[in-house]
Amino acid sequence: DAGVTQSPTHLIKTRGQQVTLRCSPKSGHDTVSWYQQALGQGPQFIFQYYEEEERQRGNFPDRFSGHQFPNYSSELNVNALLLGDSALYLCASSPGGYRANTGELFFGEGSRLTVL
Amino acid sequence: SQQGEEDPQALSIQEGENATMNCSYKTSINNLQWYRQNSGRGLVHLILIRSNEREKHSGRLRVTLDTSKKSSSLLITASRAADTASYFCATVVSNAGKSTFGDGTTLTVKP
């Protein structure tokens, strides 16, 4: 049973560029959340997707956008990259639909983004 | 702003000793969870405690929750070098709510 998979694992971009990160949830999970984790800090909630719609959003600018596909996989897009966007981006999935969600999350290994 | 805050920020103990870390939060919650993260890796869910529960056990882990004080503690008994990691508490305010994480406690267990 494959867990949550993310790609790419590492990437380097320059300021102003755009990046797309991808996530496949754990089998049987239909809700995907994205988190940003800066070095030495806890994960910060970006947004959550269920039934191909953004259900909740954290305090992140519109440069951060996402998408969920019919197979429940998801993408995170960040436009106009800033140096401060350098972080570990974590995808987490959960089962049962977001209304029944207890909050227990299954995380991928993350995508390490470095912005130069 | 962070919902949960862990204390201490860092903890260093010898193998075999117990490790206790604490989490305080600000608003009423539906449940609280503890996660573990090895350096630069994804987080792994350890245990979930609901707001109407006071204590839960899982193997060498013991979690307590005091909703009147808005605090929780995670006890790892008989620690091992392999327990070296960062530990995060996360709170969920309502069903379907997002999980809000603190900044974690970094635990080092010396062999």
Coordinates of N, CA and C in Angstrom, one line a residue:
Chain A
D1 N 0.9 -1.2 0.0 CA 0.0 0.0 0.0 C 0.9 1.2 0.0
A2 N 0.9 2.0 -1.1 CA 1.8 3.1 -1.2 C 1.2 4.2 -0.3
G3 N 2.2 4.9 0.3 CA 1.8 6.0 1.2 C 1.7 7.3 0.3
V4 N 1.8 8.4 0.9 CA 1.7 9.7 0.2 C 3.1 9.9 -0.5
T5 N 3.0 10.2 -1.8 CA 4.2 10.4 -2.6 C 4.2 11.8 -3.1
Q6 N 5.4 12.4 -3.1 CA 5.6 13.8 -3.6 C 6.7 13.9 -4.6
S7 N 6.6 14.8 -5.5 CA 7.7 15.0 -6.5 C 7.7 16.5 -6.9
P8 N 8.9 17.0 -7.2 CA 10.2 16.4 -7.0 C 10.6 16.4 -5.5
T9 N 11.6 15.8 -5.2 CA 12.1 15.8 -3.8 C 12.9 17.0 -3.5
H10 N 13.7 17.5 -4.5 CA 14.5 18.7 -4.3 C 14.4 19.5 -5.6
L11 N 14.4 20.8 -5.5 CA 14.5 21.7 -6.7 C 15.0 23.0 -6.3
I12 N 15.6 23.6 -7.2 CA 16.2 25.0 -7.1 C 15.6 25.9 -8.1
K13 N 15.1 27.0 -7.7 CA 14.6 28.0 -8.6 C 15.2 29.4 -8.3
T14 N 15.0 30.3 -9.2 CA 15.4 31.7 -9.0 C 14.2 32.6 -8.7
R15 N 14.5 33.7 -8.1 CA 13.4 34.7 -7.8 C 12.6 35.0 -9.0
G16 N 11.3 35.1 -8.9 CA 10.4 35.4 -10.0 C 9.9 34.3 -10.8
Q17 N 10.6 33.1 -10.6 CA 10.1 32.0 -11.4 C 8.9 31.4 -10.7
Q18 N 8.4 30.3 -11.4 CA 7.2 29.6 -10.9 C 7.5 28.2 -10.7
V19 N 6.8 27.5 -9.8 CA 7.1 26.1 -9.5 C 5.8 25.4 -9.3
T20 N 5.8 24.1 -9.7 CA 4.7 23.2 -9.5 C 5.2 22.0 -8.7
L21 N 4.5 21.7 -7.6 CA 4.8 20.5 -6.8 C 3.6 19.6 -6.9
R22 N 3.9 18.3 -6.9 CA 2.9 17.3 -7.1 C 2.8 16.3 -5.9
C23 N 1.6 15.8 -5.7 CA 1.3 14.9 -4.6 C 0.3 13.9 -5.0
S24 N 0.6 12.6 -4.6 CA -0.4 11.5 -4.8 C -0.7 11.1 -3.4
P25 N -2.0 11.1 -3.0 CA -2.4 10.7 -1.6 C -2.3 9.2 -1.4
K26 N -2.3 8.9 -0.2 CA -2.4 7.5 0.2 C -3.7 6.8 -0.4
S27 N -3.5 5.6 -0.7 CA -4.7 4.9 -1.3 C -5.9 4.9 -0.4
G28 N -7.0 5.3 -1.0 CA -8.2 5.4 -0.2 C -8.5 6.7 0.5
H29 N -7.5 7.7 0.3 CA -7.7 9.0 0.9 C -8.2 10.0 -0.2
D30 N -9.1 10.9 0.2 CA -9.7 11.8 -0.8 C -9.4 13.2 -0.5
T31 N -8.8 13.5 0.6 CA -8.6 14.9 1.1 C -7.1 15.1 1.1
V32 N -6.7 16.2 0.5 CA -5.2 16.6 0.5 C -5.0 18.0 1.1
S33 N -4.0 18.1 2.0 CA -3.6 19.3 2.5 C -2.2 19.6 2.2
W34 N -1.9 20.9 2.1 CA -0.5 21.3 1.8 C 0.0 22.2 2.9
Y35 N 1.3 21.9 3.3 CA 1.9 22.7 4.4 C 3.3 23.2 3.9
Q36 N 3.6 24.4 4.4 CA 5.0 24.9 4.2 C 5.7 24.8 5.5
Q37 N 6.9 24.3 5.5 CA 7.7 24.2 6.7 C 9.1 24.9 6.5
A38 N 9.3 26.1 7.1 CA 10.6 26.7 7.1 C 11.5 26.0 8.1
L39 N 12.8 26.2 7.9 CA 13.8 25.6 8.7 C 13.6 25.9 10.1
G40 N 13.5 24.9 11.0 CA 13.4 25.2 12.4 C 12.0 25.5 12.9
Q41 N 11.1 25.5 12.0 CA 9.7 25.8 12.4 C 8.7 24.7 12.2
G42 N 7.5 24.8 12.7 CA 6.5 23.8 12.4 C 5.8 24.1 11.1
P43 N 5.1 23.1 10.6 CA 4.4 23.2 9.3 C 3.3 24.3 9.4
Q44 N 3.2 25.1 8.4 CA 2.2 26.1 8.3 C 1.2 25.7 7.2
F45 N -0.1 25.7 7.6 CA -1.2 25.3 6.7 C -1.3 26.2 5.5
I46 N -1.3 25.7 4.3 CA -1.5 26.5 3.1 C -2.9 26.4 2.6
F47 N -3.4 25.2 2.3 CA -4.8 25.0 1.9 C -5.1 23.5 1.9
Q48 N -6.4 23.2 1.8 CA -6.9 21.8 1.8 C -7.8 21.6 0.6
Y49 N -7.7 20.5 -0.1 CA -8.6 20.2 -1.2 C -9.4 18.9 -1.0
Y50 N -10.6 19.0 -1.4 CA -11.6 17.9 -1.3 C -12.6 18.0 -2.5
E51 N -12.8 16.9 -3.1 CA -13.7 17.0 -4.3 C -13.4 18.1 -5.3
E52 N -12.1 18.2 -5.5 CA -11.5 19.1 -6.5 C -11.7 20.5 -6.2
E53 N -12.1 20.8 -5.0 CA -12.3 22.2 -4.6 C -11.4 22.6 -3.4
E54 N -11.0 23.8 -3.3 CA -10.3 24.3 -2.2 C -11.3 24.6 -1.0
R55 N -11.1 23.8 0.1 CA -12.1 23.9 1.2 C -11.7 24.8 2.3
Q56 N -10.4 24.9 2.5 CA -9.9 25.8 3.6 C -8.6 26.4 3.1
R57 N -8.3 27.6 3.6 CA -7.0 28.2 3.2 C -6.4 28.9 4.4
G58 N -5.1 28.8 4.4 CA -4.4 29.5 5.5 C -4.0 30.9 5.1
N59 N -3.1 31.5 5.8 CA -2.7 32.9 5.6 C -1.6 33.0 4.6
F60 N -1.9 32.6 3.3 CA -0.9 32.6 2.3 C -1.4 33.5 1.1
P61 N -0.5 34.2 0.4 CA -1.0 35.1 -0.7 C -1.5 34.3 -1.8
D62 N -2.1 35.0 -2.8 CA -2.7 34.4 -4.0 C -1.6 33.8 -4.9
R63 N -0.4 34.1 -4.6 CA 0.7 33.5 -5.4 C 0.7 32.0 -5.2
F64 N 0.1 31.5 -4.1 CA 0.0 30.1 -3.9 C -1.3 29.6 -4.3
S65 N -1.3 28.7 -5.2 CA -2.6 28.1 -5.7 C -2.5 26.6 -5.9
G66 N -3.6 26.0 -6.0 CA -3.5 24.5 -6.1 C -4.6 24.0 -7.0
H67 N -4.6 22.6 -7.0 CA -5.5 21.9 -7.9 C -5.6 20.5 -7.3
Q68 N -6.8 20.0 -7.4 CA -7.0 18.5 -7.1 C -7.6 17.9 -8.3
F69 N -7.2 16.7 -8.7 CA -7.6 16.0 -9.9 C -8.7 14.9 -9.5
P70 N -9.4 14.4 -10.5 CA -10.4 13.4 -10.1 C -9.9 12.2 -9.4
N71 N -8.6 11.9 -9.6 CA -8.0 10.7 -8.9 C -7.4 11.1 -7.6
Y72 N -7.8 12.3 -7.1 CA -7.4 12.8 -5.8 C -6.0 13.4 -5.7
S73 N -5.2 13.1 -6.7 CA -3.9 13.7 -6.6 C -4.0 15.3 -6.7
S74 N -2.9 15.9 -6.3 CA -3.0 17.4 -6.2 C -1.7 18.0 -6.6
E75 N -1.8 19.3 -7.0 CA -0.6 20.1 -7.3 C -0.7 21.4 -6.5
L76 N 0.5 21.9 -6.1 CA 0.7 23.2 -5.5 C 1.5 24.0 -6.5
N77 N 1.0 25.2 -6.8 CA 1.7 26.1 -7.7 C 2.1 27.4 -6.9
V78 N 3.3 27.8 -7.1 CA 3.7 29.1 -6.5 C 4.3 29.9 -7.6
N79 N 3.7 31.1 -7.8 CA 4.2 32.1 -8.8 C 5.1 33.1 -8.2
A80 N 5.8 33.8 -9.0 CA 6.7 34.9 -8.6 C 7.4 34.6 -7.3
L81 N 8.2 33.6 -7.4 CA 8.9 33.1 -6.2 C 9.8 34.2 -5.5
L82 N 9.7 34.2 -4.2 CA 10.5 35.0 -3.4 C 11.6 34.2 -2.6
L83 N 12.6 34.8 -2.1 CA 13.6 34.1 -1.3 C 12.9 33.4 -0.1
G84 N 12.0 34.1 0.4 CA 11.3 33.6 1.6 C 10.4 32.4 1.4
D85 N 10.2 32.0 0.1 CA 9.5 30.8 -0.2 C 10.3 29.5 -0.1
S86 N 11.6 29.7 0.2 CA 12.4 28.5 0.4 C 12.0 27.8 1.6
A87 N 11.7 26.5 1.4 CA 11.1 25.7 2.5 C 10.9 24.3 2.1
L88 N 10.5 23.5 3.0 CA 10.0 22.1 2.8 C 8.5 22.2 2.6
Y89 N 8.0 21.7 1.5 CA 6.6 21.7 1.2 C 6.1 20.3 1.4
L90 N 5.2 20.2 2.3 CA 4.6 18.9 2.7 C 3.2 18.7 2.3
C91 N 2.9 17.6 1.7 CA 1.6 17.2 1.3 C 1.1 16.2 2.4
A92 N -0.1 16.3 2.7 CA -0.7 15.3 3.7 C -2.1 14.9 3.2
S93 N -2.4 13.6 3.4 CA -3.7 13.2 2.9 C -4.5 12.6 4.1
S94 N -5.8 12.5 4.0 CA -6.6 12.0 5.1 C -7.9 11.4 4.4
P95 N -8.5 10.5 5.1 CA -9.6 9.7 4.5 C -11.0 10.3 4.9
G96 N -12.0 9.8 4.3 CA -13.4 10.0 4.8 C -14.1 11.3 4.4
G97 N -13.4 12.1 3.6 CA -14.1 13.4 3.3 C -13.8 14.4 4.3
Y98 N -13.7 15.6 4.0 CA -13.2 16.6 4.9 C -14.2 16.8 6.1
R99 N -15.4 16.5 5.9 CA -16.4 16.8 7.0 C -16.2 15.7 8.1
A100 N -15.7 14.5 7.7 CA -15.6 13.5 8.7 C -14.1 13.4 9.2
N101 N -13.4 14.3 8.7 CA -11.9 14.3 9.0 C -11.6 14.5 10.5
T102 N -10.9 13.6 11.1 CA -10.6 13.8 12.5 C -9.3 14.7 12.6
G103 N -8.7 14.9 11.5 CA -7.5 15.7 11.5 C -6.2 14.8 11.4
E104 N -6.3 13.5 11.6 CA -5.2 12.7 11.5 C -4.6 12.7 10.1
L105 N -3.4 13.1 9.9 CA -2.8 13.3 8.6 C -1.7 12.3 8.3
F106 N -1.6 11.9 7.1 CA -0.5 11.1 6.6 C 0.3 11.9 5.6
F107 N 1.6 12.1 6.0 CA 2.4 13.0 5.3 C 3.3 12.3 4.3
G108 N 3.6 13.0 3.2 CA 4.7 12.6 2.3 C 6.0 13.1 2.8
E109 N 7.1 12.8 2.1 CA 8.5 13.1 2.5 C 8.8 14.6 2.2
G110 N 8.0 15.2 1.4 CA 8.2 16.6 1.1 C 9.0 16.9 -0.1
S111 N 8.8 18.2 -0.6 CA 9.6 18.7 -1.7 C 10.4 19.9 -1.1
R112 N 11.7 19.8 -1.2 CA 12.6 20.8 -0.6 C 12.8 21.9 -1.7
L113 N 12.3 23.1 -1.6 CA 12.4 24.2 -2.6 C 13.4 25.2 -2.1
T114 N 14.4 25.4 -2.9 CA 15.4 26.5 -2.6 C 15.2 27.6 -3.7
V115 N 15.0 28.8 -3.2 CA 14.9 29.9 -4.1 C 16.2 30.8 -4.0
L116 N 16.9 31.0 -5.1 CA 18.1 31.8 -5.1 C 17.9 33.2 -5.7
Chain B
S1 N -0.9 33.2 13.6 CA -0.3 32.9 14.9 C -0.4 31.4 15.2
Q2 N 0.5 30.9 16.0 CA 0.6 29.5 16.3 C -0.5 29.1 17.3
Q3 N -1.2 28.0 17.1 CA -2.2 27.6 18.0 C -1.5 26.8 19.2
G4 N -0.6 26.0 18.8 CA 0.1 25.2 19.8 C 1.6 25.6 19.9
E5 N 2.0 25.6 21.2 CA 3.4 25.9 21.4 C 4.0 24.8 22.3
E6 N 5.2 24.2 21.8 CA 5.8 23.1 22.6 C 6.8 23.7 23.5
D7 N 7.0 22.9 24.5 CA 8.0 23.3 25.5 C 8.6 22.0 26.1
P8 N 10.0 21.8 26.2 CA 11.0 22.8 25.8 C 11.2 22.8 24.3
Q9 N 12.0 23.8 23.8 CA 12.3 23.8 22.4 C 13.3 22.7 22.1
A10 N 14.2 22.4 23.0 CA 15.1 21.3 22.8 C 15.3 20.5 24.1
L11 N 15.5 19.2 24.0 CA 15.7 18.3 25.1 C 16.7 17.3 24.8
S12 N 17.7 17.1 25.7 CA 18.7 16.1 25.5 C 18.8 15.2 26.7
I13 N 18.7 13.9 26.5 CA 18.7 12.9 27.6 C 19.5 11.7 27.2
Q14 N 19.7 10.8 28.2 CA 20.5 9.6 28.0 C 19.5 8.5 27.6
E15 N 20.0 7.6 26.9 CA 19.2 6.4 26.5 C 18.7 5.7 27.8
G16 N 17.4 5.3 27.8 CA 16.8 4.7 29.0 C 16.0 5.6 29.8
E17 N 16.3 6.9 29.7 CA 15.6 7.9 30.5 C 14.2 8.2 29.9
N18 N 13.4 8.8 30.6 CA 12.1 9.2 30.1 C 12.2 10.7 29.5
A19 N 11.4 10.9 28.5 CA 11.4 12.3 27.9 C 10.0 12.8 28.0
T20 N 9.8 14.0 28.5 CA 8.5 14.7 28.6 C 8.5 16.0 27.9
M21 N 7.6 16.2 27.0 CA 7.5 17.5 26.3 C 6.0 17.9 26.4
N22 N 5.9 19.2 26.4 CA 4.6 19.8 26.7 C 4.1 20.7 25.5
C23 N 2.8 20.8 25.4 CA 2.1 21.6 24.4 C 1.0 22.4 25.0
S24 N 1.0 23.7 24.7 CA -0.1 24.6 25.2 C -0.7 25.2 23.9
Y25 N -2.0 25.4 24.1 CA -2.8 25.9 22.9 C -3.8 27.0 23.4
K26 N -4.4 27.7 22.5 CA -5.1 28.9 22.9 C -6.6 28.8 22.9
T27 N -7.2 28.0 22.0 CA -8.6 27.9 21.8 C -9.1 26.5 22.1
S28 N -10.4 26.4 22.3 CA -11.0 25.1 22.5 C -10.8 24.2 21.2
I29 N -10.6 22.9 21.5 CA -10.2 22.0 20.4 C -11.2 20.8 20.3
N30 N -11.2 20.2 19.1 CA -11.8 18.9 18.9 C -10.9 17.8 19.3
N31 N -9.7 17.9 18.9 CA -8.7 16.9 19.3 C -7.3 17.4 19.2
L32 N -6.3 16.7 19.7 CA -4.9 17.1 19.7 C -4.1 15.9 19.3
Q33 N -3.1 16.1 18.5 CA -2.3 15.0 18.0 C -0.8 15.3 18.2
W34 N -0.1 14.3 18.3 CA 1.4 14.4 18.3 C 2.0 13.7 17.1
Y35 N 3.0 14.4 16.5 CA 3.7 13.9 15.3 C 5.1 13.9 15.6
R36 N 5.8 13.0 14.9 CA 7.3 12.9 14.9 C 7.9 13.2 13.6
Q37 N 9.0 13.9 13.5 CA 9.7 14.2 12.3 C 11.2 14.0 12.4
N38 N 11.7 13.0 11.7 CA 13.1 12.9 11.6 C 13.7 14.0 10.6
S39 N 14.9 14.3 10.8 CA 15.5 15.5 10.2 C 15.2 15.6 8.7
G40 N 14.5 16.6 8.3 CA 14.2 16.9 6.9 C 13.2 15.9 6.2
R41 N 12.6 15.1 7.0 CA 11.7 14.1 6.5 C 10.2 14.5 6.7
G42 N 9.3 13.7 6.2 CA 7.9 13.9 6.5 C 7.5 13.6 7.9
L43 N 6.3 14.1 8.3 CA 5.9 13.9 9.7 C 5.2 12.6 9.8
V44 N 5.3 11.9 10.9 CA 4.6 10.6 11.2 C 3.7 10.8 12.4
H45 N 2.4 10.4 12.2 CA 1.4 10.6 13.2 C 1.7 9.5 14.3
L46 N 1.7 10.0 15.6 CA 2.0 9.1 16.7 C 0.7 8.8 17.4
I47 N -0.1 9.7 17.8 CA -1.2 9.5 18.7 C -2.2 10.7 18.6
L48 N -3.5 10.3 18.8 CA -4.5 11.4 18.8 C -5.3 11.2 20.1
I49 N -5.6 12.4 20.7 CA -6.4 12.4 21.9 C -7.5 13.3 21.7
R50 N -8.7 12.9 22.0 CA -9.9 13.7 21.8 C -10.2 14.6 23.0
S51 N -10.9 15.7 22.8 CA -11.1 16.6 23.8 C -11.8 16.1 25.1
N52 N -12.5 14.9 24.9 CA -13.2 14.3 26.1 C -12.4 13.2 26.7
E53 N -11.2 13.1 26.3 CA -10.3 12.1 26.9 C -9.2 12.8 27.7
R54 N -8.7 12.1 28.7 CA -7.7 12.7 29.5 C -6.3 12.1 29.4
E55 N -6.3 10.8 29.0 CA -5.0 10.1 28.8 C -5.1 9.0 27.8
K56 N -4.1 8.8 27.0 CA -4.0 7.7 26.1 C -2.6 7.1 26.1
H57 N -2.5 5.9 25.8 CA -1.2 5.2 25.8 C -1.1 4.5 24.4
S58 N 0.1 4.4 23.9 CA 0.4 3.7 22.8 C 1.9 3.2 22.9
G59 N 2.1 2.0 23.2 CA 3.4 1.5 23.4 C 4.2 2.2 24.5
R60 N 5.3 2.8 24.1 CA 6.1 3.6 25.1 C 5.6 5.1 25.2
L61 N 4.5 5.4 24.5 CA 4.0 6.8 24.5 C 2.8 6.9 25.5
R62 N 2.9 8.0 26.2 CA 1.7 8.4 27.1 C 1.4 9.8 26.8
V63 N 0.1 10.1 26.5 CA -0.3 11.5 26.2 C -1.4 11.8 27.2
T64 N -1.3 13.0 27.8 CA -2.3 13.5 28.6 C -2.9 14.8 28.0
L65 N -4.1 15.1 28.4 CA -4.7 16.3 27.9 C -5.5 17.0 29.0
D66 N -5.3 18.2 29.3 CA -6.0 19.0 30.3 C -6.6 20.2 29.6
T67 N -7.9 20.0 29.3 CA -8.6 21.1 28.5 C -8.8 22.3 29.4
S68 N -8.9 22.2 30.7 CA -9.0 23.4 31.5 C -7.8 24.3 31.5
K69 N -6.6 23.6 31.3 CA -5.4 24.4 31.2 C -5.0 24.6 29.8
K70 N -5.7 24.0 28.9 CA -5.3 24.0 27.4 C -3.9 23.6 27.2
S71 N -3.6 22.4 27.7 CA -2.3 21.9 27.6 C -2.3 20.4 27.5
S72 N -1.2 19.8 26.9 CA -1.1 18.4 26.7 C 0.4 18.1 26.9
S73 N 0.7 16.8 27.3 CA 2.0 16.4 27.5 C 2.2 15.1 26.8
L74 N 3.4 14.9 26.2 CA 3.8 13.6 25.6 C 5.0 13.0 26.4
L75 N 4.8 11.8 26.9 CA 5.9 11.2 27.7 C 6.3 10.0 26.8
I76 N 7.6 9.9 26.6 CA 8.3 8.8 26.0 C 9.1 8.0 27.1
T77 N 8.7 6.8 27.4 CA 9.4 6.1 28.4 C 10.5 5.3 27.8
A78 N 11.5 5.0 28.6 CA 12.7 4.2 28.3 C 13.2 4.6 26.9
S79 N 13.6 5.8 26.7 CA 14.0 6.3 25.4 C 15.1 5.6 24.8
R80 N 15.2 5.6 23.5 CA 16.2 4.9 22.7 C 16.8 6.0 21.8
A81 N 18.0 5.7 21.3 CA 18.7 6.6 20.4 C 17.8 6.9 19.1
A82 N 17.1 5.9 18.7 CA 16.2 6.0 17.5 C 15.0 6.9 17.8
D83 N 14.8 7.3 19.0 CA 13.7 8.3 19.3 C 14.2 9.7 19.0
T84 N 15.4 9.9 18.7 CA 15.9 11.3 18.3 C 15.2 11.8 17.1
A85 N 14.5 12.9 17.3 CA 13.7 13.5 16.3 C 13.1 14.8 16.8
S86 N 12.3 15.5 16.0 CA 11.5 16.6 16.4 C 10.1 16.1 16.6
Y87 N 9.4 16.6 17.7 CA 8.1 16.2 18.0 C 7.2 17.4 18.0
F88 N 6.1 17.3 17.3 CA 5.1 18.4 17.1 C 3.7 18.0 17.7
C89 N 3.1 19.0 18.3 CA 1.7 18.8 18.6 C 0.9 19.6 17.6
A90 N -0.3 19.1 17.3 CA -1.2 19.7 16.3 C -2.6 19.7 16.9
T91 N -3.3 20.8 16.7 CA -4.6 20.9 17.2 C -5.6 21.0 16.1
V92 N -6.8 20.4 16.3 CA -7.9 20.5 15.3 C -9.0 21.1 16.1
V93 N -9.5 22.3 15.6 CA -10.6 23.0 16.3 C -11.9 22.4 16.1
S94 N -12.2 21.9 14.9 CA -13.5 21.3 14.6 C -13.4 20.2 13.6
N95 N -14.3 19.3 13.5 CA -14.3 18.3 12.5 C -14.1 19.0 11.1
A96 N -13.3 18.4 10.3 CA -13.0 19.0 9.0 C -12.0 20.2 9.1
G97 N -11.7 20.5 10.3 CA -10.8 21.6 10.5 C -9.3 21.3 10.1
K98 N -8.6 22.3 9.8 CA -7.2 22.1 9.6 C -6.4 21.8 10.8
S99 N -5.3 21.1 10.7 CA -4.4 20.8 11.8 C -3.4 22.0 11.9
T100 N -3.3 22.5 13.1 CA -2.4 23.7 13.3 C -1.3 23.2 14.2
F101 N -0.1 23.4 13.7 CA 1.1 22.8 14.4 C 1.9 23.9 15.2
G102 N 2.5 23.4 16.2 CA 3.5 24.3 16.9 C 4.9 24.2 16.3
D103 N 5.9 24.8 16.9 CA 7.2 24.7 16.3 C 8.1 23.6 16.8
G104 N 7.5 22.7 17.7 CA 8.2 21.5 18.0 C 9.2 21.5 19.1
T105 N 9.4 20.3 19.6 CA 10.5 20.0 20.6 C 11.5 19.1 19.9
T106 N 12.8 19.5 19.9 CA 13.8 18.7 19.3 C 14.4 17.8 20.4
L107 N 14.2 16.5 20.3 CA 14.7 15.5 21.3 C 15.9 14.9 20.8
T108 N 17.0 14.9 21.6 CA 18.2 14.1 21.3 C 18.4 13.1 22.4
V109 N 18.5 11.8 22.0 CA 18.7 10.8 23.0 C 20.1 10.2 22.7
K110 N 21.0 10.4 23.7 CA 22.4 10.0 23.6 C 22.5 8.5 24.0
P111 N 23.3 7.8 23.2 CA 23.4 6.3 23.5 C 24.4 6.1 24.6

